[in-house]
Amino acid sequence: MGEGMGQVVHRAAGTAVRSPLAALLQQHMAERGVTQARLAELAELSKATLNRWLNGKSDHPYHRAGVLSLAAALGLSKVETNRLLRAAGLPPLDALVASADPAERALLTRWAAPVRNNLPADLTSFVGRAEEVAAVAELLCREGLRLLTLTGPGGSGKTRLALRVACETLDVFPDGVFFVPLGAVADPDLLLTSIAERVGLRDVLDATLPARLAGWLRGRRVLLLLDNLEQLLEGGPAIARLLRAAPGLTVLATSRVPLHLTGEHEWPVLPFPLPEPGQPPVDLRTNAAVELFVQRAQAANPRRLLDDDDLPAVAEICSRLDGLPLAIELAAAGTRQREPWRLLADFPSRLDLATGGPVDLPARQQTLRGTIAWSLQLLPPPARDLLARLAVFAGSWDAADAATVCACESMPVVAVEDIVRTLLDANLIQPAAVLSDAPRYHLLETIREDGLERLAARGEAAGLRERHARHMLALAESAPPYVPEVRLGDWYSRVDAALDDVRAALDWCAGRADPEPLVRLSAALWPYWHEYMHVEEGRRWLERALTRAVESPPRRKAALLTGDCMLAFRQTDFHIAFDHAHAALALWRQLGDHRGQALVLQQLGWGAFMMGGSAQATDLFAGEVEQWRLIEEAQGLARGLSDLAAAYYMSGDLTGAMPFLRETVTLLHDAQDEMGLARSASDRGLHALLREDLAEAIPLLREAVDRFRSAGRHYQLGTTVFYLGTALCFAGQLDDAVACYSEALRLHEEVADRVGLSLTLLGFAAVAHRRGDGTRAATLCGASRALQHAHHITLPPAVQALYQREVGLVVELIGCDAFEEAFALGGELTAEEAIALVRGATASL
């Protein structure tokens, strides 16, 4: 074969050598079906220059802007472009940014497009592993690779490597790159919850979480970085199911051991190469382990620069630490007080990591145990003691938490904050990426494990866990009086920030002989579970507490029953919901507690409404309003009036609802309640829609949608978007109506709102018949009715009247027999099939 496109060579000293750049260009051109002439045109590169490059006849260095233009013309990702630049002997994109001329900077913006991600910013420099980052990034982008696990011992740098790889591949995953830290998650059942929270699905019911998360991922090109999976290996099948359900999903995991899942690719993350004995300083400075130590030592003490005379001792420390990055960083912090040679002299036994721990433990644990023990010797005794005590926290904490739980006679509260700063300087605690008024911190996993062992050895673990549980109980019981959907104060956000520790406290209380701590904690937490949609988790704890609350005071029993009935209604578990609601109501009446009665009457009202008892619901909501008035709770009263107004207008009494709607608006404006005002606008918009006053309904519903979006509350947003779509449909704005219904469908799926899903199917039916497709409209009506029957849903009279009117219009369009046939066909569809039918037809509606 001649020297052309079939055999790309570069002449060097009379020998045919394949040109890396030419080979890669040829590969990318073939994959994209681009001819040489077309590529030259797209890249604005001369045909002669491109011909020389493709035939391996160009002298180095290659023209940087020319190579970037080729990469842009071919649509290469950042990973592919860096590979092309390496093949041309040029620096990677990140390095080019700093030295680029104006023409190159314009080209470089192509790889700087923002992609949704929650990757934490680097707080320290990334040392070494440049070639490994490139290799792992290229592997992660390989066609067909769905699961890549970085394995290795604790402290080997798996997380830092994974984060850097994720940064390199942002443009490969246009729908998002999400970091999911799992070090504090011990329950495999919470794996999917943790993933959902990180991608933004905060309001998803636990029972339907797998399907909702898979539905969100399906059709998206997403990378999930699941960090510290070794304690959640039982959750491996759940990851496999997500990968099967979402073809565009890729998972990058870090774990000390492989996950052993089908299709898994494993990349061992090894310690840094050790410096060779006797290497000269010039060579030692190029060793990644030595470079890391030097950089971290410089950060620890900027006034002390390590010179060539220090490097042999640094190399010895790195060698004795087996090149583990975590161990090296901890050791480097010790140079704040000592030179490297003094570290070796003061702590000789601590550096012999091969025998640093018990011989019956794996070698990796011996190494880490020795590293941590040696690092702790560099701390003053109070700091060592506090570090061990901080291990009682499962998640993040602030200085006030640390002082309350960990202070003791030898470590007063006033000293804790200074000691926390000492530990932070020594890199033994890390800033936590948690939104909070006060800075929050967490322990590295290996540091925490060591601390727990030291607590157990000193006999302090049980006492500290009890203090920790009491602290979480105090947090839980500091909640303001509950008003549905009103976030008074910062209690909810504080519980959310401490959720790992709240769960740890629940586990601790559940194992105690005394039932009251578990009863008190569960009784206090149910508003959080209700508002943050942790329904299944909340019910599990509430029902467990109820079985142990035989001797508990009536108020605590009433709180448990109230919380469980509210969560049970969310799951349409009507039998339990009604039983617990009536039992709770009896207790609240016995106690004379008007707030408790209002909360339960509200739930009973909506339960009756969902079961078709409109008149009963109206009476119950009137009782709710009466209870809120008795305690002069403005926001609670507004919520009750909203419920009562809905009972009137959804039953067809539009006039009777008006006084309650007006009073609600006044109360909410006075209270400056944004969420309540959003709900009020939605209520008034629906009222106008039922009056068929579209000129008033559409702006009110748009206002409500905007307010709900600002507040970020999905489950009410979906219902309001549906109302808006219906108003637009009736106004003849069918394209806008379809857009609203499509969004409502997605939002209802995320929170498993079967009522909302059934109504949204009817919305699509209304659009279909207005566009002349009566058969599709009848089919969707049948599917909606089947969904209602399956979940015991009864449409309110006002909605039923609209439904009958729409059905009559469809029958007029296609005839009674054709309607019945299509309606019966729709009734045989599952909910999933009906939704798929709608999604497949959306473009044609």
Tab-separated table of N, CA and C in Angstrom, residues 344-409:
chain	number	residue	atom	x	y	z
A	344	LEU	N	11.978	12.598	61.581
A	344	LEU	CA	12.512	11.235	61.558
A	344	LEU	C	13.124	10.872	62.905
A	345	ALA	N	13.813	11.840	63.509
A	345	ALA	CA	14.489	11.552	64.774
A	345	ALA	C	13.498	11.414	65.931
A	346	ASP	N	12.440	12.238	65.934
A	346	ASP	CA	11.505	12.241	67.059
A	346	ASP	C	10.534	11.063	67.030
A	347	PHE	N	10.227	10.559	65.848
A	347	PHE	CA	9.190	9.530	65.743
A	347	PHE	C	9.650	8.349	64.892
A	348	PRO	N	10.759	7.716	65.274
A	348	PRO	CA	11.260	6.621	64.437
A	348	PRO	C	10.303	5.437	64.375
A	349	SER	N	9.715	5.026	65.489
A	349	SER	CA	8.851	3.844	65.479
A	349	SER	C	7.566	4.094	64.696
A	350	ARG	N	7.101	5.318	64.699
A	350	ARG	CA	5.859	5.634	63.999
A	350	ARG	C	6.012	5.592	62.493
A	351	LEU	N	7.202	5.649	62.008
A	351	LEU	CA	7.416	5.658	60.562
A	351	LEU	C	7.514	4.260	59.976
A	352	ASP	N	7.699	3.273	60.831
A	352	ASP	CA	7.801	1.898	60.334
A	352	ASP	C	6.381	1.356	60.149
A	353	LEU	N	5.718	1.777	59.057
A	353	LEU	CA	4.293	1.507	58.901
A	353	LEU	C	3.987	0.039	58.633
A	354	ALA	N	4.928	-0.711	58.154
A	354	ALA	CA	4.658	-2.118	57.853
A	354	ALA	C	4.301	-2.895	59.110
A	355	THR	N	4.806	-2.437	60.248
A	355	THR	CA	4.480	-3.112	61.513
A	355	THR	C	3.799	-2.158	62.480
A	356	GLY	N	3.192	-1.100	61.936
A	356	GLY	CA	2.607	-0.085	62.805
A	356	GLY	C	1.331	-0.521	63.491
A	357	GLY	N	0.631	-1.531	62.904
A	357	GLY	CA	-0.616	-1.966	63.504
A	357	GLY	C	-0.558	-3.444	63.842
A	358	PRO	N	-1.631	-3.999	64.428
A	358	PRO	CA	-1.668	-5.420	64.748
A	358	PRO	C	-1.422	-6.275	63.512
A	359	VAL	N	-0.673	-7.377	63.700
A	359	VAL	CA	-0.271	-8.189	62.540
A	359	VAL	C	-1.438	-8.958	61.943
A	360	ASP	N	-2.581	-9.050	62.649
A	360	ASP	CA	-3.713	-9.797	62.104
A	360	ASP	C	-4.591	-8.949	61.198
A	361	LEU	N	-4.216	-7.674	60.970
A	361	LEU	CA	-4.966	-6.810	60.083
A	361	LEU	C	-4.337	-6.813	58.701
A	362	PRO	N	-5.127	-6.492	57.646
A	362	PRO	CA	-4.552	-6.386	56.309
A	362	PRO	C	-3.441	-5.365	56.259
A	363	ALA	N	-2.529	-5.537	55.336
A	363	ALA	CA	-1.380	-4.638	55.245
A	363	ALA	C	-1.811	-3.191	55.040
A	364	ARG	N	-2.879	-2.981	54.248
A	364	ARG	CA	-3.310	-1.601	54.017
A	364	ARG	C	-3.763	-0.942	55.316
A	365	GLN	N	-4.391	-1.707	56.206
A	365	GLN	CA	-4.817	-1.130	57.477
A	365	GLN	C	-3.626	-0.899	58.394
A	366	GLN	N	-2.660	-1.769	58.330
A	366	GLN	CA	-1.451	-1.531	59.127
A	366	GLN	C	-0.794	-0.231	58.689
A	367	THR	N	-0.711	-0.020	57.400
A	367	THR	CA	-0.077	1.190	56.885
A	367	THR	C	-0.842	2.436	57.306
A	368	LEU	N	-2.125	2.418	57.141
A	368	LEU	CA	-2.911	3.587	57.507
A	368	LEU	C	-2.929	3.796	59.019
A	369	ARG	N	-3.040	2.700	59.765
A	369	ARG	CA	-3.042	2.830	61.209
A	369	ARG	C	-1.741	3.476	61.688
A	370	GLY	N	-0.647	3.008	61.124
A	370	GLY	CA	0.632	3.592	61.518
A	370	GLY	C	0.753	5.039	61.092
A	371	THR	N	0.286	5.347	59.884
A	371	THR	CA	0.343	6.727	59.400
A	371	THR	C	-0.437	7.656	60.311
A	372	ILE	N	-1.639	7.249	60.638
A	372	ILE	CA	-2.483	8.104	61.471
A	372	ILE	C	-1.892	8.231	62.872
A	373	ALA	N	-1.452	7.102	63.447
A	373	ALA	CA	-0.884	7.152	64.798
A	373	ALA	C	0.339	8.064	64.837
A	374	TRP	N	1.168	7.939	63.815
A	374	TRP	CA	2.370	8.791	63.767
A	374	TRP	C	1.988	10.261	63.614
A	375	SER	N	0.999	10.538	62.777
A	375	SER	CA	0.564	11.919	62.568
A	375	SER	C	-0.007	12.504	63.848
A	376	LEU	N	-0.725	11.689	64.621
A	376	LEU	CA	-1.333	12.196	65.843
A	376	LEU	C	-0.294	12.579	66.880
A	377	GLN	N	0.858	11.921	66.831
A	377	GLN	CA	1.913	12.260	67.792
A	377	GLN	C	2.431	13.672	67.589
A	378	LEU	N	2.157	14.233	66.390
A	378	LEU	CA	2.604	15.600	66.122
A	378	LEU	C	1.689	16.641	66.765
A	379	LEU	N	0.546	16.193	67.266
A	379	LEU	CA	-0.431	17.114	67.844
A	379	LEU	C	-0.244	17.236	69.348
A	380	PRO	N	-0.631	18.371	69.939
A	380	PRO	CA	-0.664	18.457	71.411
A	380	PRO	C	-1.749	17.529	71.936
A	381	PRO	N	-1.619	17.043	73.171
A	381	PRO	CA	-2.592	16.071	73.714
A	381	PRO	C	-4.047	16.506	73.613
A	382	PRO	N	-4.409	17.779	73.903
A	382	PRO	CA	-5.829	18.138	73.765
A	382	PRO	C	-6.365	17.942	72.344
A	383	ALA	N	-5.534	18.230	71.345
A	383	ALA	CA	-5.976	18.058	69.958
A	383	ALA	C	-6.163	16.583	69.634
A	384	ARG	N	-5.274	15.733	70.141
A	384	ARG	CA	-5.436	14.294	69.917
A	384	ARG	C	-6.734	13.796	70.557
A	385	ASP	N	-6.998	14.275	71.765
A	385	ASP	CA	-8.218	13.843	72.448
A	385	ASP	C	-9.469	14.312	71.712
A	386	LEU	N	-9.472	15.562	71.284
A	386	LEU	CA	-10.656	16.075	70.589
A	386	LEU	C	-10.866	15.340	69.270
A	387	LEU	N	-9.774	15.057	68.550
A	387	LEU	CA	-9.910	14.356	67.277
A	387	LEU	C	-10.595	13.000	67.476
A	388	ALA	N	-10.215	12.297	68.522
A	388	ALA	CA	-10.861	11.011	68.791
A	388	ALA	C	-12.333	11.214	69.140
A	389	ARG	N	-12.626	12.226	69.942
A	389	ARG	CA	-14.008	12.456	70.348
A	389	ARG	C	-14.883	12.882	69.164
A	390	LEU	N	-14.297	13.602	68.216
A	390	LEU	CA	-15.064	14.032	67.045
A	390	LEU	C	-15.511	12.862	66.181
A	391	ALA	N	-14.891	11.714	66.369
A	391	ALA	CA	-15.289	10.532	65.594
A	391	ALA	C	-16.707	10.097	65.905
A	392	VAL	N	-17.300	10.606	66.971
A	392	VAL	CA	-18.676	10.238	67.296
A	392	VAL	C	-19.655	10.819	66.273
A	393	PHE	N	-19.232	11.878	65.562
A	393	PHE	CA	-20.091	12.462	64.526
A	393	PHE	C	-20.005	11.627	63.258
A	394	ALA	N	-21.168	11.240	62.741
A	394	ALA	CA	-21.210	10.442	61.509
A	394	ALA	C	-21.087	11.312	60.272
A	395	GLY	N	-21.489	12.566	60.360
A	395	GLY	CA	-21.448	13.457	59.206
A	395	GLY	C	-20.708	14.732	59.531
A	396	SER	N	-21.302	15.866	59.197
A	396	SER	CA	-20.632	17.151	59.417
A	396	SER	C	-21.087	17.770	60.733
A	397	TRP	N	-20.307	18.706	61.212
A	397	TRP	CA	-20.574	19.361	62.488
A	397	TRP	C	-19.920	20.732	62.469
A	398	ASP	N	-20.386	21.616	63.352
A	398	ASP	CA	-19.728	22.916	63.489
A	398	ASP	C	-19.068	23.007	64.862
A	399	ALA	N	-18.415	24.124	65.117
A	399	ALA	CA	-17.649	24.254	66.366
A	399	ALA	C	-18.564	24.170	67.585
A	400	ALA	N	-19.788	24.706	67.467
A	400	ALA	CA	-20.727	24.633	68.599
A	400	ALA	C	-21.125	23.184	68.874
A	401	ASP	N	-21.373	22.395	67.818
A	401	ASP	CA	-21.669	20.971	68.005
A	401	ASP	C	-20.516	20.273	68.718
A	402	ALA	N	-19.297	20.552	68.237
A	402	ALA	CA	-18.121	19.911	68.822
A	402	ALA	C	-17.992	20.253	70.301
A	403	ALA	N	-18.225	21.514	70.642
A	403	ALA	CA	-18.100	21.928	72.037
A	403	ALA	C	-19.148	21.251	72.908
A	404	THR	N	-20.396	21.177	72.415
A	404	THR	CA	-21.477	20.598	73.217
A	404	THR	C	-21.250	19.116	73.473
A	405	VAL	N	-20.823	18.380	72.438
A	405	VAL	CA	-20.716	16.928	72.544
A	405	VAL	C	-19.369	16.495	73.118
A	406	CYS	N	-18.302	17.196	72.765
A	406	CYS	CA	-16.949	16.681	73.023
A	406	CYS	C	-16.229	17.332	74.189
A	407	ALA	N	-16.709	18.479	74.667
A	407	ALA	CA	-16.013	19.134	75.776
A	407	ALA	C	-16.060	18.244	77.020
A	408	CYS	N	-15.023	18.349	77.823
A	408	CYS	CA	-14.958	17.567	79.061
A	408	CYS	C	-14.180	18.375	80.100
A	409	GLU	N	-13.926	17.776	81.242
A	409	GLU	CA	-13.257	18.504	82.330
A	409	GLU	C	-11.886	18.980	81.919
